[in-house]
mmCIF file of C-alpha atoms in Angstrom:
data_model
loop_
_atom_site.group_PDB
_atom_site.id
_atom_site.type_symbol
_atom_site.label_atom_id
_atom_site.label_comp_id
_atom_site.label_asym_id
_atom_site.label_seq_id
_atom_site.Cartn_x
_atom_site.Cartn_y
_atom_site.Cartn_z
ATOM 1 C CA MET S 1 -39.945 -29.684 71.646
ATOM 2 C CA SER S 2 -42.455 -27.144 70.278
ATOM 3 C CA LEU S 3 -45.950 -27.896 69.193
ATOM 4 C CA LEU S 4 -44.793 -27.276 65.627
ATOM 5 C CA ASP S 5 -42.175 -29.950 65.841
ATOM 6 C CA TYR S 6 -44.643 -32.371 67.091
ATOM 7 C CA PHE S 7 -46.870 -32.058 63.994
ATOM 8 C CA LYS S 8 -43.863 -32.333 61.689
ATOM 9 C CA ILE S 9 -42.700 -35.656 62.978
ATOM 10 C CA SER S 10 -46.066 -37.261 62.382
ATOM 11 C CA LYS S 11 -45.267 -37.523 58.659
ATOM 12 C CA ALA S 12 -42.023 -38.839 57.227
ATOM 13 C CA SER S 13 -39.879 -36.125 55.677
ATOM 14 C CA THR S 14 -39.256 -36.120 52.006
ATOM 15 C CA ALA S 15 -35.602 -35.349 52.663
ATOM 16 C CA SER S 16 -35.123 -38.667 54.396
ATOM 17 C CA LEU S 17 -36.855 -40.486 51.535
ATOM 18 C CA ALA S 18 -34.608 -38.752 49.100
ATOM 19 C CA LYS S 19 -31.499 -39.744 51.013
ATOM 20 C CA GLU S 20 -32.694 -43.333 51.209
ATOM 21 C CA ARG S 21 -33.393 -43.505 47.405
ATOM 22 C CA LEU S 22 -30.000 -41.892 46.722
ATOM 23 C CA GLN S 23 -28.005 -44.263 48.946
ATOM 24 C CA ILE S 24 -29.465 -47.310 47.135
ATOM 25 C CA LEU S 25 -28.971 -45.889 43.666
ATOM 26 C CA VAL S 26 -25.482 -44.577 44.232
ATOM 27 C CA ALA S 27 -24.297 -47.748 45.774
ATOM 28 C CA HIS S 28 -25.649 -49.673 42.712
ATOM 29 C CA GLU S 29 -24.123 -47.220 40.291
ATOM 30 C CA ARG S 30 -20.755 -47.391 41.983
ATOM 31 C CA THR S 31 -20.479 -51.158 41.699
ATOM 32 C CA SER S 32 -21.369 -51.164 38.073
ATOM 33 C CA ARG S 33 -18.949 -48.339 37.420
ATOM 34 C CA ASN S 34 -15.922 -50.453 37.902
ATOM 35 C CA GLN S 35 -17.229 -53.401 36.122
ATOM 36 C CA PRO S 36 -15.995 -54.386 32.652
ATOM 37 C CA SER S 37 -18.455 -53.431 29.849
ATOM 38 C CA TYR S 38 -18.938 -56.997 28.674
ATOM 39 C CA LEU S 39 -20.416 -58.101 31.945
ATOM 40 C CA PRO S 40 -24.160 -57.512 31.264
ATOM 41 C CA GLN S 41 -24.035 -59.259 28.017
ATOM 42 C CA MET S 42 -22.055 -62.223 29.460
ATOM 43 C CA GLN S 43 -24.470 -62.561 32.241
ATOM 44 C CA LYS S 44 -27.430 -62.705 29.749
ATOM 45 C CA GLU S 45 -25.684 -65.392 27.630
ATOM 46 C CA LEU S 46 -24.628 -67.455 30.654
ATOM 47 C CA LEU S 47 -28.278 -67.417 31.820
ATOM 48 C CA GLU S 48 -29.458 -68.600 28.437
ATOM 49 C CA VAL S 49 -27.007 -71.517 28.475
ATOM 50 C CA ILE S 50 -27.888 -72.622 31.975
ATOM 51 C CA ARG S 51 -31.596 -72.418 31.299
ATOM 52 C CA LYS S 52 -31.187 -74.897 28.463
ATOM 53 C CA TYR S 53 -30.409 -77.507 31.106
ATOM 54 C CA ILE S 54 -31.950 -76.239 34.343
ATOM 55 C CA ASN S 55 -35.151 -74.427 34.843
ATOM 56 C CA VAL S 56 -34.042 -71.468 36.951
ATOM 57 C CA ASP S 57 -35.433 -67.992 37.441
ATOM 58 C CA GLN S 58 -33.955 -64.983 36.102
ATOM 59 C CA ASP S 59 -33.012 -63.730 39.494
ATOM 60 C CA ALA S 60 -31.641 -67.019 40.631
ATOM 61 C CA ILE S 61 -28.301 -66.045 38.992
ATOM 62 C CA SER S 62 -26.024 -63.342 40.237
ATOM 63 C CA VAL S 63 -22.787 -62.349 38.738
ATOM 64 C CA SER S 64 -20.361 -60.202 40.605
ATOM 65 C CA PHE S 65 -17.110 -58.791 39.672
ATOM 66 C CA GLU S 66 -14.441 -57.760 42.119
ATOM 67 C CA GLN S 67 -11.166 -56.219 41.699
ATOM 68 C CA ASP S 68 -8.201 -55.747 44.049
ATOM 69 C CA GLU S 69 -4.550 -54.928 43.664
ATOM 70 C CA ASN S 70 -3.370 -58.112 41.883
ATOM 71 C CA GLN S 71 -6.516 -60.062 40.911
ATOM 72 C CA GLU S 72 -9.924 -59.892 39.382
ATOM 73 C CA THR S 73 -12.558 -62.215 40.576
ATOM 74 C CA LEU S 74 -15.710 -63.101 38.614
ATOM 75 C CA GLU S 75 -18.204 -64.803 40.871
ATOM 76 C CA LEU S 76 -21.221 -66.719 39.449
ATOM 77 C CA ASN S 77 -23.744 -67.804 41.925
ATOM 78 C CA ILE S 78 -26.729 -69.983 40.807
ATOM 79 C CA VAL S 79 -29.441 -70.974 43.093
ATOM 80 C CA LEU S 80 -30.882 -74.293 41.838
ATOM 81 C CA PRO S 81 -34.592 -74.832 42.244
ATOM 82 C CA ASP S 82 -35.829 -77.204 45.016
ATOM 83 C CA LEU S 83 -36.444 -80.541 43.534
ATOM 84 C CA PRO S 84 -38.986 -82.878 45.260
ATOM 85 C CA ILE S 85 -36.997 -85.846 46.649
ATOM 86 C CA LYS S 86 -38.244 -89.079 45.332
ATOM 87 C CA HIS S 87 -38.536 -91.901 47.861
ATOM 88 C CA THR S 88 -38.886 -95.324 46.239
ATOM 89 C CA MET K 1 3.385 -23.678 40.200
ATOM 90 C CA ALA K 2 0.119 -22.993 38.409
ATOM 91 C CA ARG K 3 -2.958 -24.873 39.417
ATOM 92 C CA ILE K 4 -5.862 -25.850 37.204
ATOM 93 C CA ILE K 5 -9.187 -25.853 38.874
ATOM 94 C CA VAL K 6 -12.267 -27.417 37.114
ATOM 95 C CA VAL K 7 -15.724 -26.271 38.355
ATOM 96 C CA THR K 8 -18.034 -29.101 37.444
ATOM 97 C CA SER K 9 -21.116 -30.880 38.385
ATOM 98 C CA GLY K 10 -22.686 -33.029 35.698
ATOM 99 C CA LYS K 11 -26.052 -31.495 36.136
ATOM 100 C CA GLY K 12 -26.945 -28.138 34.641
ATOM 101 C CA GLY K 13 -28.202 -25.051 36.383
ATOM 102 C CA VAL K 14 -26.561 -25.819 39.809
ATOM 103 C CA GLY K 15 -24.316 -22.810 39.740
ATOM 104 C CA LYS K 16 -21.190 -23.717 37.900
ATOM 105 C CA THR K 17 -20.733 -20.430 36.076
ATOM 106 C CA THR K 18 -21.669 -18.339 39.100
ATOM 107 C CA THR K 19 -19.169 -20.278 41.062
ATOM 108 C CA SER K 20 -16.458 -20.127 38.392
ATOM 109 C CA ALA K 21 -16.920 -16.334 38.240
ATOM 110 C CA ALA K 22 -16.905 -15.820 41.967
ATOM 111 C CA ILE K 23 -13.945 -17.989 42.808
ATOM 112 C CA ALA K 24 -11.903 -16.640 39.927
ATOM 113 C CA MET K 25 -12.609 -13.125 41.099
ATOM 114 C CA GLY K 26 -11.900 -14.077 44.668
ATOM 115 C CA LEU K 27 -8.474 -15.584 43.891
ATOM 116 C CA ALA K 28 -7.664 -12.542 41.764
ATOM 117 C CA LYS K 29 -8.623 -10.146 44.440
ATOM 118 C CA LYS K 30 -6.278 -11.983 46.781
ATOM 119 C CA GLY K 31 -3.530 -10.985 44.431
ATOM 120 C CA HIS K 32 -3.159 -14.154 42.400
ATOM 121 C CA LYS K 33 -3.076 -13.831 38.604
ATOM 122 C CA THR K 34 -6.009 -15.810 37.538
ATOM 123 C CA ALA K 35 -7.585 -16.900 34.217
ATOM 124 C CA VAL K 36 -11.165 -18.169 33.917
ATOM 125 C CA ILE K 37 -12.052 -20.197 30.776
ATOM 126 C CA ASP K 38 -15.492 -20.909 29.462
ATOM 127 C CA PHE K 39 -15.605 -24.446 28.066
ATOM 128 C CA ASP K 40 -19.234 -24.242 26.978
ATOM 129 C CA VAL K 41 -18.805 -23.925 23.298
ATOM 130 C CA GLY K 42 -21.939 -22.749 21.509
ATOM 131 C CA LEU K 43 -23.609 -21.791 24.788
ATOM 132 C CA ARG K 44 -21.183 -19.272 26.301
ATOM 133 C CA ASN K 45 -22.355 -17.431 29.380
ATOM 134 C CA LEU K 46 -19.376 -16.687 31.490
ATOM 135 C CA ASP K 47 -18.828 -13.434 29.655
ATOM 136 C CA LEU K 48 -22.294 -12.379 30.683
ATOM 137 C CA ILE K 49 -21.814 -13.322 34.407
ATOM 138 C CA MET K 50 -18.438 -11.518 34.292
ATOM 139 C CA GLY K 51 -19.960 -8.528 32.535
ATOM 140 C CA CYS K 52 -17.563 -8.468 29.653
ATOM 141 C CA GLU K 53 -19.942 -9.731 26.918
ATOM 142 C CA ARG K 54 -19.448 -6.608 24.781
ATOM 143 C CA ARG K 55 -15.702 -6.858 24.866
ATOM 144 C CA VAL K 56 -15.400 -10.277 23.272
ATOM 145 C CA VAL K 57 -13.379 -10.181 20.037
ATOM 146 C CA TYR K 58 -11.600 -13.469 19.866
ATOM 147 C CA ASP K 59 -12.460 -16.720 21.758
ATOM 148 C CA PHE K 60 -11.011 -20.027 22.943
ATOM 149 C CA VAL K 61 -11.539 -21.725 19.592
ATOM 150 C CA ASN K 62 -9.809 -18.985 17.760
ATOM 151 C CA VAL K 63 -6.833 -19.459 19.902
ATOM 152 C CA ILE K 64 -6.746 -23.285 19.412
ATOM 153 C CA ASN K 65 -7.040 -22.811 15.665
ATOM 154 C CA GLY K 66 -4.278 -20.232 15.533
ATOM 155 C CA GLU K 67 -6.586 -17.426 14.364
ATOM 156 C CA ALA K 68 -5.675 -15.300 17.374
ATOM 157 C CA THR K 69 -2.997 -15.281 20.047
ATOM 158 C CA LEU K 70 -3.826 -15.965 23.645
ATOM 159 C CA ASN K 71 -3.090 -12.323 24.512
ATOM 160 C CA GLN K 72 -5.596 -11.157 21.914
ATOM 161 C CA ALA K 73 -8.261 -13.416 23.211
ATOM 162 C CA LEU K 74 -7.886 -12.854 26.934
ATOM 163 C CA ILE K 75 -10.105 -10.164 28.292
ATOM 164 C CA ARG K 76 -8.863 -8.215 31.326
ATOM 165 C CA ASP K 77 -11.560 -7.888 33.876
ATOM 166 C CA LYS K 78 -12.854 -4.396 34.533
ATOM 167 C CA ASN K 79 -12.898 -4.726 38.395
ATOM 168 C CA CYS K 80 -9.585 -6.531 38.965
ATOM 169 C CA ASN K 81 -6.503 -6.355 36.891
ATOM 170 C CA GLN K 82 -5.236 -9.727 38.089
ATOM 171 C CA LEU K 83 -8.143 -11.492 36.430
ATOM 172 C CA TYR K 84 -8.548 -12.499 32.744
ATOM 173 C CA ILE K 85 -11.467 -14.160 30.989
ATOM 174 C CA LEU K 86 -11.171 -16.528 27.992
ATOM 175 C CA PRO K 87 -14.620 -16.752 26.398
ATOM 176 C CA ALA K 88 -15.979 -19.767 24.720
ATOM 177 C CA SER K 89 -16.888 -19.565 21.015
ATOM 178 C CA GLN K 90 -20.572 -18.997 20.395
ATOM 179 C CA THR K 91 -20.771 -20.055 16.773
ATOM 180 C CA ARG K 92 -18.753 -23.367 16.427
ATOM 181 C CA ASP K 93 -19.897 -26.790 17.306
ATOM 182 C CA LYS K 94 -18.657 -28.715 20.270
ATOM 183 C CA ASP K 95 -15.964 -30.592 18.221
ATOM 184 C CA ALA K 96 -14.089 -27.377 17.775
ATOM 185 C CA LEU K 97 -12.237 -28.227 21.043
ATOM 186 C CA SER K 98 -9.551 -30.896 20.750
ATOM 187 C CA GLN K 99 -7.580 -32.394 23.633
ATOM 188 C CA GLU K 100 -4.405 -31.437 22.051
ATOM 189 C CA GLY K 101 -5.492 -27.837 21.437
ATOM 190 C CA VAL K 102 -6.827 -27.381 25.009
ATOM 191 C CA GLY K 103 -3.778 -28.897 26.377
ATOM 192 C CA LYS K 104 -1.569 -26.366 24.525
ATOM 193 C CA VAL K 105 -3.610 -23.395 25.580
ATOM 194 C CA LEU K 106 -3.432 -24.523 29.256
ATOM 195 C CA GLU K 107 0.367 -25.029 29.040
ATOM 196 C CA GLU K 108 0.746 -21.533 27.748
ATOM 197 C CA LEU K 109 -1.461 -20.096 30.366
ATOM 198 C CA LYS K 110 0.435 -21.997 33.208
ATOM 199 C CA LYS K 111 3.544 -19.928 32.379
ATOM 200 C CA ASP K 112 1.902 -16.786 33.297
ATOM 201 C CA PHE K 113 -0.969 -17.499 35.671
ATOM 202 C CA LYS K 114 -1.224 -18.836 39.156
ATOM 203 C CA TYR K 115 -4.766 -20.172 38.921
ATOM 204 C CA ILE K 116 -6.621 -21.278 35.816
ATOM 205 C CA VAL K 117 -10.363 -21.802 36.480
ATOM 206 C CA CYS K 118 -12.184 -24.094 33.925
ATOM 207 C CA ASP K 119 -15.890 -23.457 33.840
ATOM 208 C CA SER K 120 -17.317 -26.816 32.678
ATOM 209 C CA PRO K 121 -20.444 -27.186 30.657
ATOM 210 C CA ALA K 122 -23.210 -29.405 31.906
ATOM 211 C CA GLY K 123 -23.293 -33.004 30.843
ATOM 212 C CA ILE K 124 -20.467 -35.493 30.255
ATOM 213 C CA GLU K 125 -19.855 -34.768 26.593
ATOM 214 C CA LYS K 126 -16.584 -33.431 25.095
ATOM 215 C CA GLY K 127 -16.617 -29.899 26.577
ATOM 216 C CA ALA K 128 -17.119 -31.322 30.044
ATOM 217 C CA HIS K 129 -14.589 -33.940 29.451
ATOM 218 C CA LEU K 130 -11.934 -31.442 28.295
ATOM 219 C CA ALA K 131 -12.728 -29.040 31.100
ATOM 220 C CA MET K 132 -11.838 -31.677 33.749
ATOM 221 C CA TYR K 133 -9.108 -33.608 31.814
ATOM 222 C CA PHE K 134 -6.079 -31.429 32.764
ATOM 223 C CA ALA K 135 -7.365 -30.412 36.239
ATOM 224 C CA ASP K 136 -5.321 -30.501 39.464
ATOM 225 C CA ASP K 137 -8.430 -29.622 41.610
ATOM 226 C CA ALA K 138 -12.092 -30.201 41.093
ATOM 227 C CA PHE K 139 -14.785 -28.083 42.649
ATOM 228 C CA ILE K 140 -17.965 -30.208 42.577
ATOM 229 C CA VAL K 141 -20.941 -27.869 42.628
ATOM 230 C CA THR K 142 -23.792 -29.741 44.113
ATOM 231 C CA ASN K 143 -27.460 -28.754 45.002
ATOM 232 C CA PRO K 144 -29.091 -30.507 47.943
ATOM 233 C CA GLU K 145 -31.426 -32.320 45.489
ATOM 234 C CA VAL K 146 -31.502 -35.988 44.236
ATOM 235 C CA SER K 147 -30.643 -35.590 40.582
ATOM 236 C CA SER K 148 -27.706 -33.149 41.430
ATOM 237 C CA VAL K 149 -26.226 -35.537 44.007
ATOM 238 C CA ARG K 150 -26.493 -38.522 41.632
ATOM 239 C CA ASP K 151 -24.789 -36.595 38.758
ATOM 240 C CA SER K 152 -22.032 -35.333 41.141
ATOM 241 C CA ASP K 153 -21.308 -38.926 42.129
ATOM 242 C CA ARG K 154 -21.202 -39.841 38.409
ATOM 243 C CA MET K 155 -18.705 -36.945 37.772
ATOM 244 C CA LEU K 156 -16.486 -38.246 40.606
ATOM 245 C CA GLY K 157 -16.296 -41.548 38.837
ATOM 246 C CA ILE K 158 -15.315 -39.850 35.680
ATOM 247 C CA LEU K 159 -12.634 -37.667 37.423
ATOM 248 C CA SER K 160 -11.114 -40.741 38.949
ATOM 249 C CA SER K 161 -10.959 -42.649 35.752
ATOM 250 C CA LYS K 162 -10.868 -40.463 32.750
ATOM 251 C CA SER K 163 -8.671 -37.464 33.748
ATOM 252 C CA ARG K 164 -5.067 -36.954 32.697
ATOM 253 C CA ARG K 165 -3.924 -37.653 36.273
ATOM 254 C CA ALA K 166 -5.824 -40.958 36.376
ATOM 255 C CA GLU K 167 -4.622 -42.064 32.966
ATOM 256 C CA GLN K 168 -0.988 -41.369 33.780
ATOM 257 C CA ASN K 169 -1.290 -42.823 37.225
ATOM 258 C CA GLU K 170 -0.446 -39.572 38.929
ATOM 259 C CA GLU K 171 -1.668 -38.314 42.253
ATOM 260 C CA PRO K 172 -5.425 -38.010 41.745
ATOM 261 C CA ILE K 173 -7.272 -34.839 41.368
ATOM 262 C CA LYS K 174 -8.188 -33.129 44.640
ATOM 263 C CA GLU K 175 -11.968 -33.140 44.889
ATOM 264 C CA TYR K 176 -13.878 -30.519 46.816
ATOM 265 C CA LEU K 177 -17.628 -30.124 47.577
ATOM 266 C CA LEU K 178 -19.388 -26.832 47.150
ATOM 267 C CA LEU K 179 -22.977 -27.215 48.268
ATOM 268 C CA SER K 180 -25.064 -24.490 46.707
ATOM 269 C CA ARG K 181 -28.627 -23.195 46.866
ATOM 270 C CA TYR K 182 -28.830 -24.433 50.440
ATOM 271 C CA SER K 183 -31.817 -23.390 52.548
ATOM 272 C CA PRO K 184 -31.310 -24.357 56.266
ATOM 273 C CA ASP K 185 -34.994 -23.523 56.971
ATOM 274 C CA ARG K 186 -36.106 -26.067 54.455
ATOM 275 C CA VAL K 187 -33.560 -28.635 55.837
ATOM 276 C CA LYS K 188 -35.090 -28.101 59.304
ATOM 277 C CA LEU K 189 -38.507 -28.806 57.980
ATOM 278 C CA GLY K 190 -37.278 -32.029 56.337
ATOM 279 C CA GLU K 191 -37.963 -30.818 52.908
ATOM 280 C CA MET K 192 -34.313 -30.598 51.703
ATOM 281 C CA LEU K 193 -31.361 -33.012 51.978
ATOM 282 C CA SER K 194 -29.023 -31.654 54.700
ATOM 283 C CA LEU K 195 -25.293 -31.106 54.324
ATOM 284 C CA GLU K 196 -24.837 -34.218 56.403
ATOM 285 C CA ASP K 197 -27.122 -36.364 54.149
ATOM 286 C CA VAL K 198 -25.150 -35.218 51.021
ATOM 287 C CA GLN K 199 -21.794 -35.897 52.795
ATOM 288 C CA ASP K 200 -23.068 -39.350 53.810
ATOM 289 C CA ILE K 201 -23.260 -40.119 50.157
ATOM 290 C CA LEU K 202 -20.496 -38.144 48.511
ATOM 291 C CA SER K 203 -17.998 -37.901 51.499
ATOM 292 C CA LEU K 204 -15.902 -35.098 49.954
ATOM 293 C CA HIS K 205 -13.796 -32.388 51.491
ATOM 294 C CA LEU K 206 -16.287 -29.527 52.123
ATOM 295 C CA LEU K 207 -15.044 -26.290 50.857
ATOM 296 C CA GLY K 208 -18.251 -24.413 51.712
ATOM 297 C CA VAL K 209 -22.037 -24.067 51.794
ATOM 298 C CA ILE K 210 -23.507 -21.319 49.629
ATOM 299 C CA PRO K 211 -27.073 -20.411 50.856
ATOM 300 C CA GLU K 212 -29.926 -19.873 48.336
ATOM 301 C CA SER K 213 -29.719 -16.184 47.887
ATOM 302 C CA LYS K 214 -31.428 -13.321 46.012
ATOM 303 C CA SER K 215 -28.000 -11.786 45.567
ATOM 304 C CA VAL K 216 -27.013 -14.402 42.969
ATOM 305 C CA LEU K 217 -29.621 -13.265 40.438
ATOM 306 C CA ASN K 218 -28.908 -9.603 41.269
ATOM 307 C CA ALA K 219 -25.282 -10.273 40.543
ATOM 308 C CA SER K 220 -25.885 -11.972 37.199
ATOM 309 C CA ASN K 221 -28.391 -9.284 36.228
ATOM 310 C CA SER K 222 -25.626 -6.679 36.629
ATOM 311 C CA GLY K 223 -22.704 -8.693 35.314
ATOM 312 C CA MET K 224 -20.849 -8.574 38.629
ATOM 313 C CA PRO K 225 -19.511 -11.789 40.160
ATOM 314 C CA VAL K 226 -21.562 -12.328 43.358
ATOM 315 C CA ILE K 227 -18.387 -12.332 45.534
ATOM 316 C CA LEU K 228 -17.997 -8.538 44.850
ATOM 317 C CA ASP K 229 -21.290 -8.070 46.772
ATOM 318 C CA GLU K 230 -19.608 -8.339 50.122
ATOM 319 C CA LYS K 231 -22.700 -7.682 52.167
ATOM 320 C CA SER K 232 -24.517 -10.608 50.683
ATOM 321 C CA ASP K 233 -24.622 -14.065 52.221
ATOM 322 C CA ALA K 234 -23.691 -15.753 48.935
ATOM 323 C CA GLY K 235 -20.777 -13.290 48.452
ATOM 324 C CA GLN K 236 -19.515 -14.058 51.835
ATOM 325 C CA ALA K 237 -19.825 -17.756 51.327
ATOM 326 C CA TYR K 238 -17.695 -17.596 48.242
ATOM 327 C CA ALA K 239 -15.184 -15.303 49.951
ATOM 328 C CA ASP K 240 -14.876 -17.985 52.700
ATOM 329 C CA ILE K 241 -14.575 -20.707 50.115
ATOM 330 C CA VAL K 242 -11.608 -18.903 48.408
ATOM 331 C CA ASP K 243 -9.930 -18.380 51.867
ATOM 332 C CA ARG K 244 -10.347 -22.024 52.722
ATOM 333 C CA TYR K 245 -9.003 -23.095 49.376
ATOM 334 C CA LEU K 246 -6.034 -20.890 49.977
ATOM 335 C CA GLY K 247 -5.392 -22.753 53.222
ATOM 336 C CA GLU K 248 -6.933 -20.186 55.685
ATOM 337 C CA ASP K 249 -9.102 -21.351 58.592
ATOM 338 C CA ARG K 250 -12.639 -20.229 58.259
ATOM 339 C CA PRO K 251 -15.400 -21.751 60.273
ATOM 340 C CA HIS K 252 -18.342 -23.036 58.205
ATOM 341 C CA ARG K 253 -21.358 -20.776 58.039
ATOM 342 C CA PHE K 254 -24.857 -20.806 56.457
ATOM 343 C CA ILE K 255 -25.488 -24.322 57.635
ATOM 344 C CA ASP K 256 -27.951 -23.657 60.442
ATOM 345 C CA GLU K 257 -31.045 -21.580 60.077
ATOM 346 C CA ASP K 258 -31.343 -18.145 61.698
ATOM 347 C CA LYS K 259 -32.647 -18.794 65.182
ATOM 348 C CA GLY K 260 -34.299 -15.749 66.497
ATOM 349 C CA PHE K 261 -37.204 -13.696 65.154
ATOM 350 C CA PHE K 262 -35.223 -10.485 65.633
ATOM 351 C CA ARG K 263 -32.260 -11.832 63.760
ATOM 352 C CA LYS K 264 -34.426 -12.605 60.903
ATOM 353 C CA LEU K 265 -36.032 -9.150 61.007
ATOM 354 C CA PHE K 266 -32.827 -7.243 61.287
ATOM 355 C CA GLY K 267 -30.118 -9.667 60.262
ATOM 356 C CA ALA K 268 -28.141 -9.928 57.018
ATOM 357 C CA LYS K 269 -30.109 -10.038 53.780
#
């Protein structure tokens, strides 16, 4: 390793930062590419309904859509808030 | 059987027209009758890169509208008699191209030509859509840069869902990567995405790496496709790409930086 290389490694390269950002972004865009177009709106409405009854955070709900050869699966995952357990 | 190649990228300025001109010339020089079509209606530039801008009489839209025959509109290249250019219209708006019209022109070209190279405009609007719609092969021109890689990935999604082959459930379009404006020196310094980085994301069949090169601007200045500059690195890169596309075995070049000081001093331009 030359002296030059030694100095280079001391700071993270912008190329690796670029790759990391791209990998996250592209993975995200690929999953949303195959989703039906109604999904974001449905997710929003579902959240509104649930929030009428339960006080949950925006990010406590995740909707995922999966597709294989012969079926489409819509998965709705709601994390309920921790309730203090009452002891009487 | 004729093959339709689309040269596309999503992002502008990555080298689509340079690539279209170079590979069309390369295929024609190999003896295959080739047509290259400019799909960028309103912003035509292929004529300028091919050096035939003063010979444009009729254009693609004239042919679609029946105002000229295909033979009247096709311009024979001055350097190679196997190569013909179909220029885009400079005056009409983008809606002048219709799927039916484009399909008809391509069908007619397929009777007479071995390769039809479609130079796509940037973006994902109508011109870009029609350029890729009928394609058999797609050359994805990508720069080692975040926005270009992202747009290429987006284009891949469109090719696999919105093309004729996708819609008719035929064998999918064959997708190839052409990584252009590559600087091995900057990759070494960690300033530029490497070929490997880009492939980790896009994982395409690599047709070739085209180095960042002064010869590209010189070629467009003089209206000569860069592949005709056989001494230049970019010209050689495109020649390799044409050979690989035609099934010849060519080891990849221009990926690693020049090692020695002397090679840099006396080596290729």
